Protein backbone atom coordinates (compact mmCIF):
# COMPACT_ATOMS: atom_id res chain seq x y z
CA UNK A 1 -0.06 0.02 0.01
CA UNK A 2 1.41 3.38 -0.98
CA UNK A 3 1.76 6.09 1.57
CA UNK A 4 -0.03 9.51 1.42
CA UNK A 5 3.27 11.12 0.61
CA UNK A 6 3.81 8.86 -2.46
CA UNK A 7 0.28 9.41 -3.66
CA UNK A 8 0.52 13.14 -3.28
CA UNK A 9 3.89 13.25 -5.10
CA UNK A 10 2.27 11.32 -8.00
CA UNK A 11 -0.71 13.71 -7.92
CA UNK A 12 1.62 16.63 -8.16
CA UNK A 13 3.23 15.16 -11.31
CA UNK A 14 -0.21 14.59 -12.84
CA UNK A 15 -1.38 18.10 -12.06
CA UNK A 16 1.78 19.57 -13.63
CA UNK A 17 1.30 17.48 -16.72
CA UNK A 18 -2.35 18.60 -16.90
CA UNK A 19 -1.26 22.22 -16.59
CA UNK A 20 1.29 21.74 -19.28
CA UNK A 21 -1.36 20.25 -21.57
CA UNK A 22 -3.58 23.24 -21.08
CA UNK A 23 -0.72 25.64 -21.69
CA UNK A 24 0.16 23.82 -24.93
CA UNK A 25 -3.44 23.89 -26.11
CA UNK A 26 -3.65 27.63 -25.21
CA UNK A 27 -0.50 28.31 -27.30
CA UNK A 28 -1.89 26.22 -30.26
CA UNK A 29 -5.16 28.17 -30.25
CA UNK A 30 -3.28 31.44 -30.15
CA UNK A 31 -1.13 30.28 -33.08
CA UNK A 32 -4.20 29.23 -35.04
CA UNK A 33 -5.82 32.57 -34.38
CA UNK A 34 -2.79 34.36 -35.57
CA UNK A 35 -2.61 32.24 -38.76
CA UNK A 36 -6.26 32.93 -39.48
CA UNK A 37 -5.78 36.61 -38.99
CA UNK A 38 -2.73 36.64 -41.28
CA UNK A 39 -4.83 34.72 -43.96
CA UNK A 40 -7.63 37.20 -43.77
CA UNK A 41 -5.18 40.14 -44.05
CA UNK A 42 -3.56 38.46 -47.02
CA UNK A 43 -6.88 37.89 -48.67
CA UNK A 44 -7.93 41.46 -48.17
CA UNK A 45 -4.66 42.71 -49.52
CA UNK A 46 -4.99 40.63 -52.72
CA UNK A 47 -8.60 41.59 -53.17
CA UNK A 48 -7.91 45.04 -54.51
CA UNK A 49 -4.98 44.22 -56.72
CA UNK A 50 -5.35 44.59 -60.50
CA UNK A 51 -4.09 41.14 -61.43
CA UNK A 52 -6.24 39.45 -58.74
CA UNK A 53 -9.08 37.01 -59.55
CA UNK A 54 -11.27 38.80 -57.08
CA UNK A 55 -13.07 40.62 -59.93
CA UNK A 56 -14.08 37.22 -61.29
CA UNK A 57 -14.86 35.50 -57.98
CA UNK A 58 -15.68 38.15 -55.41
CA UNK A 59 -18.02 35.91 -53.46
CA UNK A 60 -15.26 33.31 -53.02
CA UNK A 61 -12.95 36.02 -51.62
CA UNK A 62 -15.61 37.25 -49.28
CA UNK A 63 -16.43 33.76 -48.14
CA UNK A 64 -12.76 32.94 -47.45
CA UNK A 65 -12.26 36.21 -45.59
CA UNK A 66 -15.33 35.62 -43.50
CA UNK A 67 -14.19 32.02 -42.78
CA UNK A 68 -10.67 33.14 -41.76
CA UNK A 69 -12.18 35.84 -39.38
CA UNK A 70 -14.62 33.23 -38.00
CA UNK A 71 -11.78 30.76 -37.35
CA UNK A 72 -9.72 33.54 -35.66
CA UNK A 73 -12.66 34.36 -33.30
CA UNK A 74 -13.25 30.72 -32.50
CA UNK A 75 -9.58 30.12 -31.81
CA UNK A 76 -9.40 33.20 -29.56
CA UNK A 77 -12.48 32.01 -27.65
CA UNK A 78 -10.94 28.50 -27.27
CA UNK A 79 -7.69 30.21 -26.03
CA UNK A 80 -9.69 32.23 -23.42
CA UNK A 81 -11.34 28.94 -22.24
CA UNK A 82 -7.95 27.32 -21.98
CA UNK A 83 -6.55 30.26 -20.03
CA UNK A 84 -9.28 29.71 -17.44
CA UNK A 85 -8.38 26.01 -17.39
CA UNK A 86 -4.73 26.93 -16.90
CA UNK A 87 -5.71 29.10 -13.88
CA UNK A 88 -7.76 26.24 -12.33
CA UNK A 89 -4.94 23.71 -12.99
CA UNK A 90 -2.42 26.12 -11.38
CA UNK A 91 -4.61 26.42 -8.32
CA UNK A 92 -5.00 22.72 -8.03
CA UNK A 93 -1.32 22.12 -8.50
CA UNK A 94 -0.46 24.69 -5.83
CA UNK A 95 -2.93 23.01 -3.39
CA UNK A 96 -1.51 19.54 -3.99
CA UNK A 97 2.05 20.84 -3.70
CA UNK A 98 1.34 22.47 -0.31
CA UNK A 99 -0.30 19.26 0.95
CA UNK A 100 2.75 17.20 -0.26
CA UNK A 101 5.18 19.66 1.37
CA UNK A 102 3.17 19.47 4.66
CA UNK A 103 3.21 15.74 4.61
CA UNK A 104 6.86 15.51 3.74
CA UNK A 105 7.68 18.01 6.58
CA UNK A 106 5.58 16.11 9.00
CA UNK A 107 7.35 12.88 8.04
CA UNK A 108 10.79 14.54 8.48
CA UNK A 109 9.77 15.82 11.91
CA UNK A 110 8.52 12.40 12.90
CA UNK A 111 11.62 10.69 11.72
CA UNK A 112 13.91 13.19 13.48
CA UNK A 113 11.86 12.80 16.65
CA UNK A 114 12.19 9.05 16.57
CA UNK A 115 15.95 9.38 16.01
CA UNK A 116 16.20 11.65 19.10
CA UNK A 117 14.12 9.29 21.15
CA UNK A 118 16.36 6.38 20.09
CA UNK A 119 19.52 8.35 21.09
CA UNK A 120 17.89 9.12 24.47
CA UNK A 121 16.95 5.46 24.97
CA UNK A 122 20.44 4.38 24.06
CA UNK A 123 22.09 6.83 26.46
CA UNK A 124 19.69 5.69 29.22
CA UNK A 125 20.52 2.11 28.47
CA UNK A 126 24.29 2.80 28.74
CA UNK A 127 23.83 4.41 32.23
């Protein structure tokens, strides 16, 4: 059977991995939003050029621009949701770390108390 200290140590690792996952997803959503914004800007820039096909297919350009802006907004919303999940994961990680440190400190105190009691018992036994 594992001790509370071991379980808490494993839980700290899991919480840190979960936090890293949310941070990675947040960064991915921000990158996707940035790419969609760049695509929309690029399409708008090409729309007014003389050699552009926008004169022949304006609805296609408008649809692609609207799609890029929609993807950007969706990615930014997902990034905001991940940011709140990061905050929650950080809070959970901090709570588990505090509990782990408390248990570890308590175990250290108990071990040192036992060692002192053993030394006292040995000295009394020698007398």
